Short mmCIF file of C-alpha atoms and ligand atoms in Angstrom, two decimals:
data_model
loop_
_atom_site.label_atom_id
_atom_site.label_comp_id
_atom_site.label_asym_id
_atom_site.label_seq_id
_atom_site.Cartn_x
_atom_site.Cartn_y
_atom_site.Cartn_z
CA MET A 60 95.16 130.57 112.18
CA ALA A 61 92.46 131.73 109.41
CA THR A 62 93.49 130.92 106.00
CA GLU A 63 92.15 132.85 102.85
CA PRO A 64 88.97 131.04 101.49
CA THR A 65 89.84 129.19 98.20
CA ILE A 66 87.83 129.73 95.15
CA PHE A 67 86.09 126.56 95.82
CA GLU A 68 84.89 128.17 99.15
CA LEU A 69 84.35 131.60 97.64
CA SER A 70 81.88 129.95 95.02
CA SER A 71 78.43 131.21 95.47
CA PRO A 72 75.48 129.94 93.16
CA GLY A 73 74.90 132.33 90.29
CA ARG A 74 78.25 134.25 90.73
CA ARG A 75 79.63 135.11 87.40
CA GLY A 76 83.06 136.56 85.97
CA VAL A 77 81.72 137.02 82.70
CA THR A 78 78.03 137.44 80.92
CA PHE A 79 77.18 136.25 77.82
CA PRO A 80 74.84 137.82 75.27
CA GLU A 81 71.49 136.27 74.64
CA PRO A 82 71.74 133.70 72.07
CA ASP A 83 70.53 134.56 68.76
CA VAL A 84 70.19 131.13 67.56
CA PRO A 85 67.48 128.48 68.77
CA ASP A 86 68.84 126.34 71.66
CA ALA A 87 70.35 123.23 70.53
CA GLU A 88 69.09 119.85 71.95
CA ILE A 89 71.79 118.09 73.80
CA PRO A 90 71.18 114.39 74.08
CA ALA A 91 70.47 113.59 77.91
CA SER A 92 73.26 111.13 77.99
CA PHE A 93 75.80 113.66 77.14
CA ARG A 94 74.85 115.86 80.12
CA ARG A 95 75.83 115.66 83.76
CA GLU A 96 73.77 116.64 86.38
CA SER A 97 76.43 118.39 88.57
CA LEU A 98 79.77 119.49 87.59
CA ALA A 99 81.70 120.76 90.50
CA PHE A 100 82.76 123.98 89.04
CA PRO A 101 83.15 126.93 91.44
CA GLU A 102 81.01 130.06 90.49
CA ALA A 103 83.09 133.12 90.90
CA SER A 104 83.61 136.62 90.00
CA GLU A 105 86.39 137.74 87.95
CA ILE A 106 88.30 139.19 90.78
CA ASP A 107 88.09 135.97 92.73
CA VAL A 108 89.43 134.13 89.75
CA VAL A 109 92.34 136.47 89.10
CA ARG A 110 93.31 136.17 92.78
CA HIS A 111 93.21 132.71 92.85
CA PHE A 112 95.42 132.14 89.93
CA THR A 113 97.78 134.74 91.04
CA ARG A 114 98.22 133.20 94.17
CA MET A 115 98.72 129.94 92.92
CA SER A 116 101.56 131.09 90.81
CA GLN A 117 103.05 132.68 93.66
CA LYS A 118 103.28 129.32 95.46
CA ASN A 119 105.66 127.74 92.69
CA HIS A 120 109.23 128.89 92.11
CA ALA A 121 109.95 130.13 88.67
CA ILE A 122 112.69 131.55 86.74
CA ASP A 123 110.92 134.80 86.55
CA ILE A 124 111.14 135.02 90.36
CA SER A 125 114.75 134.27 90.89
CA MET A 126 117.92 132.00 90.06
CA TYR A 127 117.06 128.39 89.16
CA PRO A 128 120.17 126.65 89.32
CA LEU A 129 119.23 123.05 88.47
CA GLY A 130 122.08 121.46 87.20
CA SER A 131 122.19 119.60 83.90
CA CYS A 132 118.65 121.39 83.12
CA THR A 133 119.90 124.74 81.97
CA MET A 134 117.07 126.89 83.57
CA LYS A 135 118.03 129.93 81.46
CA PHE A 136 115.81 132.75 81.07
CA ASN A 137 113.12 132.50 78.26
CA PRO A 138 113.58 135.92 76.25
CA ARG A 139 110.14 137.51 75.95
CA ILE A 140 110.93 138.38 71.97
CA ASN A 141 110.72 134.48 71.73
CA GLU A 142 107.04 134.59 72.95
CA ALA A 143 106.22 137.61 70.88
CA VAL A 144 107.38 135.86 67.63
CA ALA A 145 105.65 132.54 68.38
CA ARG A 146 102.28 134.43 68.96
CA MET A 147 102.53 135.88 65.43
CA PRO A 148 99.18 134.90 63.82
CA GLY A 149 101.05 133.57 60.71
CA TYR A 150 102.66 130.82 63.12
CA ALA A 151 100.28 130.56 66.12
CA ALA A 152 97.16 130.10 63.78
CA LEU A 153 98.55 127.59 61.34
CA HIS A 154 96.81 124.46 61.11
CA PRO A 155 98.86 121.34 60.93
CA LEU A 156 97.02 119.82 58.15
CA GLN A 157 97.32 122.89 56.05
CA ARG A 158 98.90 122.19 52.42
CA GLN A 159 102.34 123.07 52.60
CA GLU A 160 101.89 125.41 49.54
CA THR A 161 99.99 127.62 52.05
CA ALA A 162 102.52 127.20 55.01
CA GLN A 163 105.77 128.32 53.14
CA GLY A 164 106.92 130.61 55.63
CA ALA A 165 106.58 128.06 58.51
CA LEU A 166 108.40 125.27 56.38
CA GLN A 167 111.20 127.96 55.72
CA LEU A 168 111.45 128.55 59.46
CA MET A 169 111.88 125.04 60.13
CA TYR A 170 114.33 124.47 57.26
CA GLU A 171 116.44 127.00 58.47
CA LEU A 172 116.34 125.76 62.04
CA GLN A 173 117.32 122.41 60.58
CA GLU A 174 120.32 124.08 58.74
CA MET A 175 121.45 126.25 61.71
CA LEU A 176 121.39 123.39 64.23
CA ALA A 177 123.53 121.51 61.73
CA GLU A 178 125.93 124.25 61.28
CA ILE A 179 126.40 125.03 64.92
CA SER A 180 127.17 121.16 65.67
CA GLY A 181 128.92 120.35 62.78
CA PHE A 182 126.33 117.63 61.48
CA ALA A 183 125.07 116.74 57.87
CA ALA A 184 121.33 117.14 58.74
CA VAL A 185 118.69 117.54 61.44
CA SER A 186 115.31 116.27 62.26
CA LEU A 187 113.12 118.48 64.49
CA GLN A 188 110.63 115.55 65.07
CA PRO A 189 111.63 114.45 68.59
CA ALA A 190 109.57 116.14 71.54
CA ALA A 191 112.04 116.01 74.12
CA GLY A 192 115.76 115.09 74.84
CA ALA A 193 114.81 111.46 75.92
CA HIS A 194 112.93 111.17 72.91
CA GLY A 195 115.88 112.38 70.85
CA GLU A 196 118.04 109.80 72.37
CA LEU A 197 115.27 107.19 71.42
CA ALA A 198 115.33 108.50 67.79
CA GLY A 199 119.28 108.34 67.99
CA THR A 200 119.48 104.94 69.24
CA LEU A 201 117.11 103.53 66.66
CA ILE A 202 118.89 104.93 64.01
CA ILE A 203 122.13 103.15 65.41
CA ARG A 204 120.04 99.88 65.45
CA GLU A 205 118.85 100.34 62.01
CA PHE A 206 122.38 101.27 60.69
CA HIS A 207 123.66 98.03 61.95
CA ARG A 208 120.74 96.01 60.70
CA ALA A 209 121.15 97.47 57.28
CA ASN A 210 124.76 96.36 57.33
CA GLY A 211 123.77 92.71 58.64
CA ASP A 212 125.45 93.56 61.64
CA SER A 213 123.06 91.81 63.99
CA ALA A 214 125.30 90.86 66.95
CA ARG A 215 125.53 94.48 67.93
CA THR A 216 123.55 94.54 70.82
CA GLU A 217 125.20 96.41 73.55
CA MET A 218 125.35 100.14 74.31
CA LEU A 219 128.12 101.37 76.43
CA VAL A 220 126.78 103.95 78.80
CA PRO A 221 129.22 105.74 81.31
CA ASP A 222 128.34 105.56 85.10
CA SER A 223 128.07 109.42 85.10
CA ALA A 224 125.24 109.32 82.57
CA HIS A 225 121.60 110.65 82.93
CA GLY A 226 119.26 108.07 83.65
CA THR A 227 117.48 108.71 80.55
CA ASN A 228 120.59 107.22 78.69
CA PRO A 229 120.24 103.65 79.97
CA ALA A 230 116.52 103.71 79.85
CA THR A 231 116.42 104.72 76.27
CA ALA A 232 119.18 102.19 75.51
CA VAL A 233 116.86 99.50 76.77
CA MET A 234 113.73 100.77 74.94
CA ALA A 235 115.50 100.68 71.87
CA GLY A 236 116.37 97.10 72.26
CA PHE A 237 120.10 97.22 73.39
CA SER A 238 121.67 95.86 76.56
CA VAL A 239 123.58 98.31 78.68
CA VAL A 240 127.17 98.14 79.41
CA THR A 241 128.39 100.58 82.29
CA ILE A 242 131.54 102.17 81.79
CA PRO A 243 133.16 103.69 85.14
CA SER A 244 134.69 107.10 85.44
CA ASP A 245 138.39 107.66 86.22
CA ASP A 246 139.39 109.65 89.13
CA ARG A 247 139.39 112.94 87.10
CA GLY A 248 135.93 112.32 85.94
CA ASN A 249 136.58 111.31 82.43
CA VAL A 250 135.38 108.11 80.91
CA ASP A 251 137.89 105.24 82.21
CA LEU A 252 139.88 104.48 79.09
CA ALA A 253 141.27 100.99 80.50
CA ALA A 254 137.80 99.94 81.35
CA LEU A 255 136.38 101.01 77.84
CA ARG A 256 139.15 99.22 75.98
CA GLU A 257 138.15 96.06 78.26
CA LYS A 258 134.34 96.34 77.60
CA VAL A 259 134.27 97.47 73.88
CA GLY A 260 134.21 94.65 71.16
CA PRO A 261 132.09 92.89 68.24
CA ASN A 262 128.91 93.41 70.24
CA THR A 263 129.26 97.00 70.70
CA ALA A 264 126.44 98.97 68.71
CA GLY A 265 127.62 102.08 70.12
CA MET A 266 128.25 104.41 73.09
CA MET A 267 126.08 107.04 74.64
CA ILE A 268 128.30 109.94 75.85
CA THR A 269 127.71 113.20 77.48
CA ASN A 270 130.13 115.89 76.79
CA PRO A 271 131.01 117.95 79.00
CA ASN A 272 129.40 115.36 81.29
CA THR A 273 127.08 115.57 83.93
CA LEU A 274 129.92 116.27 86.26
CA GLY A 275 130.32 119.54 84.47
CA LEU A 276 133.60 118.33 83.22
CA TRP A 277 134.96 118.23 79.53
CA ASP A 278 136.18 114.60 78.79
CA GLU A 279 140.26 114.84 78.48
CA HIS A 280 140.27 111.93 76.16
CA ILE A 281 137.20 112.33 74.05
CA HIS A 282 139.37 111.81 70.79
CA GLU A 283 140.49 108.21 72.37
CA VAL A 284 137.17 107.45 73.43
CA VAL A 285 135.53 108.31 69.76
CA ASP A 286 138.51 106.38 68.18
CA ILE A 287 138.25 103.27 70.35
CA VAL A 288 134.48 102.87 69.88
CA HIS A 289 134.76 103.85 65.94
CA ALA A 290 137.74 101.28 65.72
CA ALA A 291 135.35 98.44 67.18
CA GLY A 292 132.77 99.37 64.62
CA GLY A 293 130.49 101.02 67.00
CA LEU A 294 128.81 104.62 66.64
CA ILE A 295 128.95 107.43 68.99
CA TYR A 296 125.81 109.09 70.53
CA ASN A 297 126.21 112.54 72.22
CA ASP A 298 123.58 113.41 74.75
CA GLY A 299 123.41 117.06 73.89
CA ALA A 300 121.70 118.27 77.06
CA ASN A 301 125.06 120.21 78.06
CA PHE A 302 125.39 121.94 74.73
CA ASN A 303 125.21 125.23 76.50
CA ALA A 304 128.77 124.89 77.58
CA ILE A 305 130.44 124.58 73.74
CA LEU A 306 128.31 126.62 71.61
CA GLY A 307 130.65 128.36 68.90
CA LEU A 308 133.68 126.69 70.76
CA ALA A 309 133.45 123.04 69.52
CA LYS A 310 131.28 120.81 67.19
CA PRO A 311 130.38 117.48 68.14
CA GLY A 312 130.35 116.40 64.60
CA HIS A 313 133.73 117.55 64.30
CA LEU A 314 134.65 115.58 67.44
CA GLY A 315 133.57 112.30 65.60
CA VAL A 316 130.05 112.07 67.06
CA ASP A 317 127.72 110.30 64.67
CA VAL A 318 124.13 111.45 66.35
CA MET A 319 123.36 113.75 68.92
CA HIS A 320 120.05 115.60 70.37
CA TYR A 321 119.51 119.04 71.25
CA ASN A 322 117.35 120.27 73.87
CA LEU A 323 115.81 123.41 72.78
CA HIS A 324 114.21 123.84 76.11
CA LYS A 325 117.72 123.98 77.65
CA THR A 326 120.30 125.26 75.26
CA PHE A 327 117.96 127.39 73.11
CA SER A 328 115.81 128.91 75.57
CA THR A 329 112.36 127.52 75.05
CA PRO A 330 110.41 126.90 78.08
CA HIS A 331 110.67 123.72 80.00
CA GLY A 332 107.00 124.05 81.13
CA GLY A 333 105.44 121.86 83.84
CA GLY A 334 105.72 118.76 81.79
CA GLY A 335 104.77 121.00 78.91
CA PRO A 336 106.08 120.69 75.26
CA GLY A 337 109.79 120.44 74.88
CA SER A 338 111.74 119.71 71.69
CA GLY A 339 114.62 117.39 71.17
CA PRO A 340 115.72 117.50 67.52
CA ILE A 341 118.58 115.25 66.46
CA GLY A 342 121.59 115.85 64.13
CA VAL A 343 123.70 113.09 62.37
CA THR A 344 126.42 112.69 59.92
CA GLU A 345 126.03 112.09 56.04
CA THR A 346 126.03 108.40 56.65
CA LEU A 347 123.01 108.55 59.06
CA LYS A 348 121.26 111.03 57.06
CA PRO A 349 119.04 108.37 55.47
CA TYR A 350 117.68 107.15 58.71
CA LEU A 351 116.43 110.24 60.14
CA PRO A 352 112.89 110.23 61.43
CA GLY A 353 110.60 112.08 58.98
CA PRO A 354 109.36 113.98 57.37
CA VAL A 355 111.87 116.77 57.33
CA VAL A 356 111.65 119.91 55.71
CA GLY A 357 113.66 119.94 51.94
CA LYS A 358 114.03 122.77 49.60
CA SER A 359 113.67 122.52 45.99
CA GLU A 360 112.90 124.81 42.77
CA ASN A 361 109.71 124.97 41.20
CA ALA A 362 109.04 125.27 37.68
CA ASN A 363 109.12 128.95 37.74
CA GLY A 364 112.61 128.89 39.28
CA GLU A 365 111.24 130.01 42.73
CA THR A 366 112.43 128.25 46.17
CA THR A 367 109.71 126.09 47.69
CA TYR A 368 109.97 124.22 51.02
CA VAL A 369 108.71 120.60 50.79
CA TRP A 370 108.11 117.75 53.22
CA GLU A 371 110.56 114.92 52.50
CA SER A 372 110.79 111.45 53.89
CA PRO A 373 114.45 110.26 54.36
CA GLU A 374 114.74 107.06 52.36
CA LYS A 375 115.55 104.51 54.89
CA SER A 376 113.64 106.55 57.67
CA ILE A 377 113.15 104.93 61.21
CA GLY A 378 109.75 106.30 60.71
CA ARG A 379 107.59 109.09 62.41
CA LEU A 380 108.11 109.72 66.06
CA HIS A 381 105.66 112.39 66.55
CA GLY A 382 102.06 113.55 65.28
CA PHE A 383 102.32 116.35 62.44
CA HIS A 384 105.65 118.26 62.60
CA GLY A 385 107.11 118.07 66.24
CA ASN A 386 106.43 120.87 68.49
CA PHE A 387 106.39 123.73 66.30
CA GLY A 388 105.83 126.49 68.55
CA MET A 389 109.17 125.37 70.28
CA HIS A 390 110.96 125.75 66.96
CA VAL A 391 109.69 129.12 66.22
CA ARG A 392 111.16 130.28 69.94
CA ALA A 393 114.39 128.67 69.19
CA TYR A 394 114.83 130.02 65.83
CA THR A 395 114.22 133.46 67.14
CA TYR A 396 116.69 133.00 69.92
CA ILE A 397 119.36 131.81 67.40
CA ARG A 398 118.79 134.74 65.12
CA MET A 399 118.68 137.20 68.05
CA HIS A 400 122.00 135.98 69.12
CA GLY A 401 123.86 135.07 65.84
CA ALA A 402 127.09 133.24 65.71
CA GLU A 403 129.14 135.48 67.88
CA GLY A 404 126.32 135.94 70.51
CA LEU A 405 126.18 132.10 70.61
CA LYS A 406 129.82 131.53 71.34
CA GLN A 407 129.42 134.58 73.96
CA ILE A 408 126.43 132.59 75.52
CA SER A 409 128.91 129.42 76.22
CA GLU A 410 131.95 131.52 77.61
CA ASP A 411 129.60 133.34 79.96
CA ALA A 412 127.98 130.22 81.17
CA VAL A 413 131.32 128.59 81.77
CA LEU A 414 132.54 131.89 83.52
CA ASN A 415 129.54 132.11 85.85
CA ALA A 416 130.10 128.29 86.78
CA ASN A 417 133.77 128.78 87.60
CA TYR A 418 133.07 131.89 89.54
CA LEU A 419 130.57 129.96 91.69
CA LYS A 420 132.96 127.19 92.06
CA ALA A 421 135.65 129.47 93.22
CA ARG A 422 133.24 131.23 95.77
CA LEU A 423 131.94 127.83 97.15
CA GLU A 424 135.19 125.43 97.23
CA GLY A 425 136.28 125.26 100.86
CA PRO A 426 133.30 125.45 102.88
CA TYR A 427 132.03 122.90 100.40
CA ASP A 428 133.98 120.12 98.56
CA VAL A 429 134.18 120.17 94.99
CA ALA A 430 133.70 116.99 93.42
CA TYR A 431 136.50 116.79 90.88
CA ASP A 432 139.17 119.48 91.50
CA ARG A 433 139.80 120.89 87.94
CA PRO A 434 137.95 123.89 86.12
CA CYS A 435 134.51 122.99 85.21
CA MET A 436 132.48 123.83 82.11
CA HIS A 437 129.10 125.35 82.52
CA GLU A 438 128.16 123.47 85.71
CA VAL A 439 129.79 122.66 89.10
CA VAL A 440 129.35 119.48 91.04
CA LEU A 441 129.92 120.01 94.85
CA SER A 442 129.59 117.35 97.65
CA ALA A 443 127.99 118.02 100.96
CA SER A 444 129.95 114.96 102.31
CA LYS A 445 131.51 117.31 105.17
CA GLN A 446 128.13 119.10 106.07
CA LYS A 447 126.61 115.52 106.27
CA GLN A 448 129.18 114.75 109.03
CA GLN A 449 128.09 118.11 110.88
CA GLY A 450 124.25 116.84 110.81
CA ALA A 451 122.66 118.21 107.61
CA ARG A 452 122.59 116.56 104.10
CA ALA A 453 122.28 117.90 100.61
CA LEU A 454 118.51 117.44 100.75
CA ASP A 455 118.47 119.81 103.91
CA ILE A 456 120.71 122.09 102.14
CA ALA A 457 118.23 122.36 99.12
CA LYS A 458 115.04 122.81 101.51
CA ARG A 459 116.92 125.69 103.40
CA LEU A 460 117.56 127.64 99.90
CA LEU A 461 113.96 127.81 99.70
CA ASP A 462 113.66 130.02 102.74
CA PHE A 463 116.00 132.48 100.96
CA GLY A 464 113.82 132.36 97.81
CA VAL A 465 116.16 130.56 95.76
CA HIS A 466 115.51 127.22 93.83
CA PRO A 467 117.92 124.57 94.87
CA PRO A 468 120.19 122.98 92.49
CA THR A 469 119.97 119.29 91.62
CA THR A 470 120.75 116.94 94.35
CA TYR A 471 122.01 113.48 94.74
CA PHE A 472 122.91 113.20 90.80
CA PRO A 473 125.38 112.40 89.31
CA LEU A 474 124.95 109.21 91.15
CA ILE A 475 128.71 108.66 91.47
CA VAL A 476 129.14 111.65 93.57
CA PRO A 477 128.02 111.31 97.39
CA GLU A 478 125.71 114.09 98.74
CA ALA A 479 126.01 115.77 95.17
CA LEU A 480 124.86 119.25 94.66
CA MET A 481 124.87 119.98 91.09
CA ILE A 482 124.82 123.67 90.09
CA GLU A 483 124.21 125.34 86.88
CA PRO A 484 123.88 128.98 87.08
CA THR A 485 123.57 129.77 83.24
CA GLU A 486 124.86 132.81 81.36
CA THR A 487 121.64 134.63 81.89
CA GLU A 488 122.50 135.28 85.82
CA SER A 489 123.98 138.65 86.91
CA LYS A 490 127.29 138.72 89.14
CA GLN A 491 124.96 140.07 91.70
CA SER A 492 122.55 137.27 91.57
CA ILE A 493 125.10 134.62 91.65
CA ASP A 494 126.54 136.41 94.49
CA TYR A 495 123.34 136.28 96.22
CA PHE A 496 123.13 132.38 95.79
CA ALA A 497 126.73 132.03 96.83
CA ASP A 498 126.42 134.24 100.11
CA THR A 499 123.26 132.03 100.62
CA MET A 500 125.19 128.81 100.29
CA LEU A 501 127.82 130.19 102.63
CA THR A 502 125.20 131.38 105.04
CA ILE A 503 123.94 127.74 105.21
CA ALA A 504 127.28 126.13 105.40
CA ARG A 505 127.85 128.30 108.95
CA GLU A 506 124.25 127.38 110.07
CA ILE A 507 125.10 123.91 109.57
CA GLU A 508 128.11 124.21 111.87
CA GLU A 509 126.48 126.15 114.52
CA THR A 510 122.69 125.41 114.28
CA PRO A 511 122.12 122.63 112.17
CA ASP A 512 118.55 122.41 113.33
CA ILE A 513 117.69 125.30 111.35
CA VAL A 514 118.83 123.60 108.27
CA THR A 515 117.30 120.05 108.90
CA GLY A 516 113.91 121.68 109.75
CA ALA A 517 113.84 123.73 106.65
CA PRO A 518 111.79 125.02 104.89
CA HIS A 519 110.39 127.36 107.31
CA THR A 520 108.70 130.03 104.94
CA THR A 521 106.98 127.85 102.39
CA ASP A 522 103.08 127.07 102.56
CA PHE A 523 104.10 123.31 102.64
CA LYS A 524 106.97 121.63 104.12
CA ARG A 525 108.53 118.30 102.89
CA LEU A 526 106.52 116.42 100.57
CA ASP A 527 106.64 113.04 99.39
CA GLU A 528 108.09 113.86 95.92
CA ALA A 529 108.23 110.50 94.37
CA GLY A 530 104.83 109.78 95.76
CA ALA A 531 103.60 113.36 94.34
CA ASN A 532 105.19 112.10 91.03
CA ARG A 533 103.69 108.68 90.82
CA SER A 534 100.20 109.29 92.13
CA LEU A 535 99.60 112.82 91.17
CA ASN A 536 96.31 114.09 92.31
CA LEU A 537 95.30 117.63 91.46
CA ARG A 538 91.62 117.36 92.78
CA TRP A 539 90.61 119.84 95.26
CA THR A 540 89.42 118.54 98.55
CA GLU A 541 87.79 120.56 101.23
CA ALA A 542 90.46 121.75 103.75
CA LYS A 543 91.07 119.70 106.82
CA GLU A 544 93.33 120.77 109.59
CA PRO A 545 96.77 120.49 108.18
CA GLU A 546 98.50 117.33 109.24
CA PRO A 547 101.68 118.08 111.00
CA VAL A 548 104.99 117.34 108.57
CA ALA A 549 107.79 115.52 110.00
CA ALA A 550 111.17 116.73 109.15
CA GLY A 551 113.71 114.65 107.44
C1 LIG B 282 117.52 116.98 80.50
C2 LIG B 282 118.44 115.87 80.46
C3 LIG B 282 118.17 114.67 79.67
C4 LIG B 282 116.71 114.43 79.13
O1 LIG B 282 116.15 115.45 78.41
P1 LIG B 282 114.44 115.94 78.38
O2 LIG B 282 114.38 117.15 77.38
O3 LIG B 282 114.39 116.25 79.81
O4 LIG B 282 113.99 114.38 78.05
C5 LIG B 282 119.17 113.77 79.12
N1 LIG B 282 120.43 113.74 79.72
C6 LIG B 282 120.88 114.93 80.39
C7 LIG B 282 122.29 115.05 80.63
C8 LIG B 282 119.94 116.01 80.83
O5 LIG B 282 120.25 116.94 81.55
#
């Protein structure tokens, strides 16, 4: 079958998309050693370039095309007002080395974002430095380490991590120099209290919890968990990736959490990007405030009695974790999002996110097994164990969804649920789009009963079938190479 030529094949010497004016300055001498004889850039007209990138963009799924229920990732819609504000020249054209007196508006925005995040979560202070959730985890666990060191408590080398935790938690704990002690879950998906009591002790530096956890469940013993760890002298780190479930409903700081990160690219609607800039600020209690990574923005009055915003370094700071001031463009977007919603709006976000997930649970339970049979928070974890016995696995269901134009949910995580399908609709989906997803999942369940080959052979409609995803991540090669006959792709 003929395929449309790519931009590389369309390339023709001298073809141009733009014309430059004749230079009105003399040619500069570029040293020969700086020059390359050939750079394999295609020479193409404007329409070819536009078509190339438009077609490329359509080969990827995106939240702007359809639902993206990737559990734990909170793939909510990125409101366009965020982008409009981030592009305002007063923010977009700032230079990070500009003197702070000339960037007061930006500092005020960061100061107010620090304050709003602290208020929403019940903490004393926030640092905006970390660039991702995992980076926030590193900041938080380093703070825990410094806190114990400052107290001369050098025996505290163990970090407790539940078996439902995201992989970044144990990885971060190890990076921060701790050894990981895994705590199992009980049969309702909570932290197993008996196991916790057994493992906690004088070597415990702290515990990394996620509440609601990655099973989409609120820990029914959260107060006991916090008390047990605190009584043993440990601190509580809360992985705030699931904060979207409890905005305006519960404050981690009031639950006894000592330090937590926020994923601005999840809860606060900034784009996830293709590995692009994220933002993972951390919030801490009064006791841990001096350890925050800096600089942070403070507020003071100048000699004329005017408010000024200034960079401050917390006195026992663990140091700097990011060049300049964190991912400022993301701060602008999250600030805009919070101000657009206000306190009542934030609460509504979480109520709707929880409602949507429970609606989906109600529509899918039966045909699919629900991992833990109790009301969920903002996401629901199903198991495709039954489907596996009928001949199609969670992975096959994920691939089949692509034929219906829907992004698959997270699969095979949490690790403690066999054939896990972790679904997070988020509050930004309408009932109609959630129903489309549910109807599609039910159609696939029927297909597996009747004609499983359709599902195990999926996807049928995408340009590429099943890729080696781990390989694609580990040895990414984005270089165009001349087309060969496509190799047949084995299913399964
Ligand atoms: C996304 C996520 C993380 C890591 O956050 P990044 O911003 O991707 O680094 C950690 N824990 C949980 C539960 C998550 O969902």
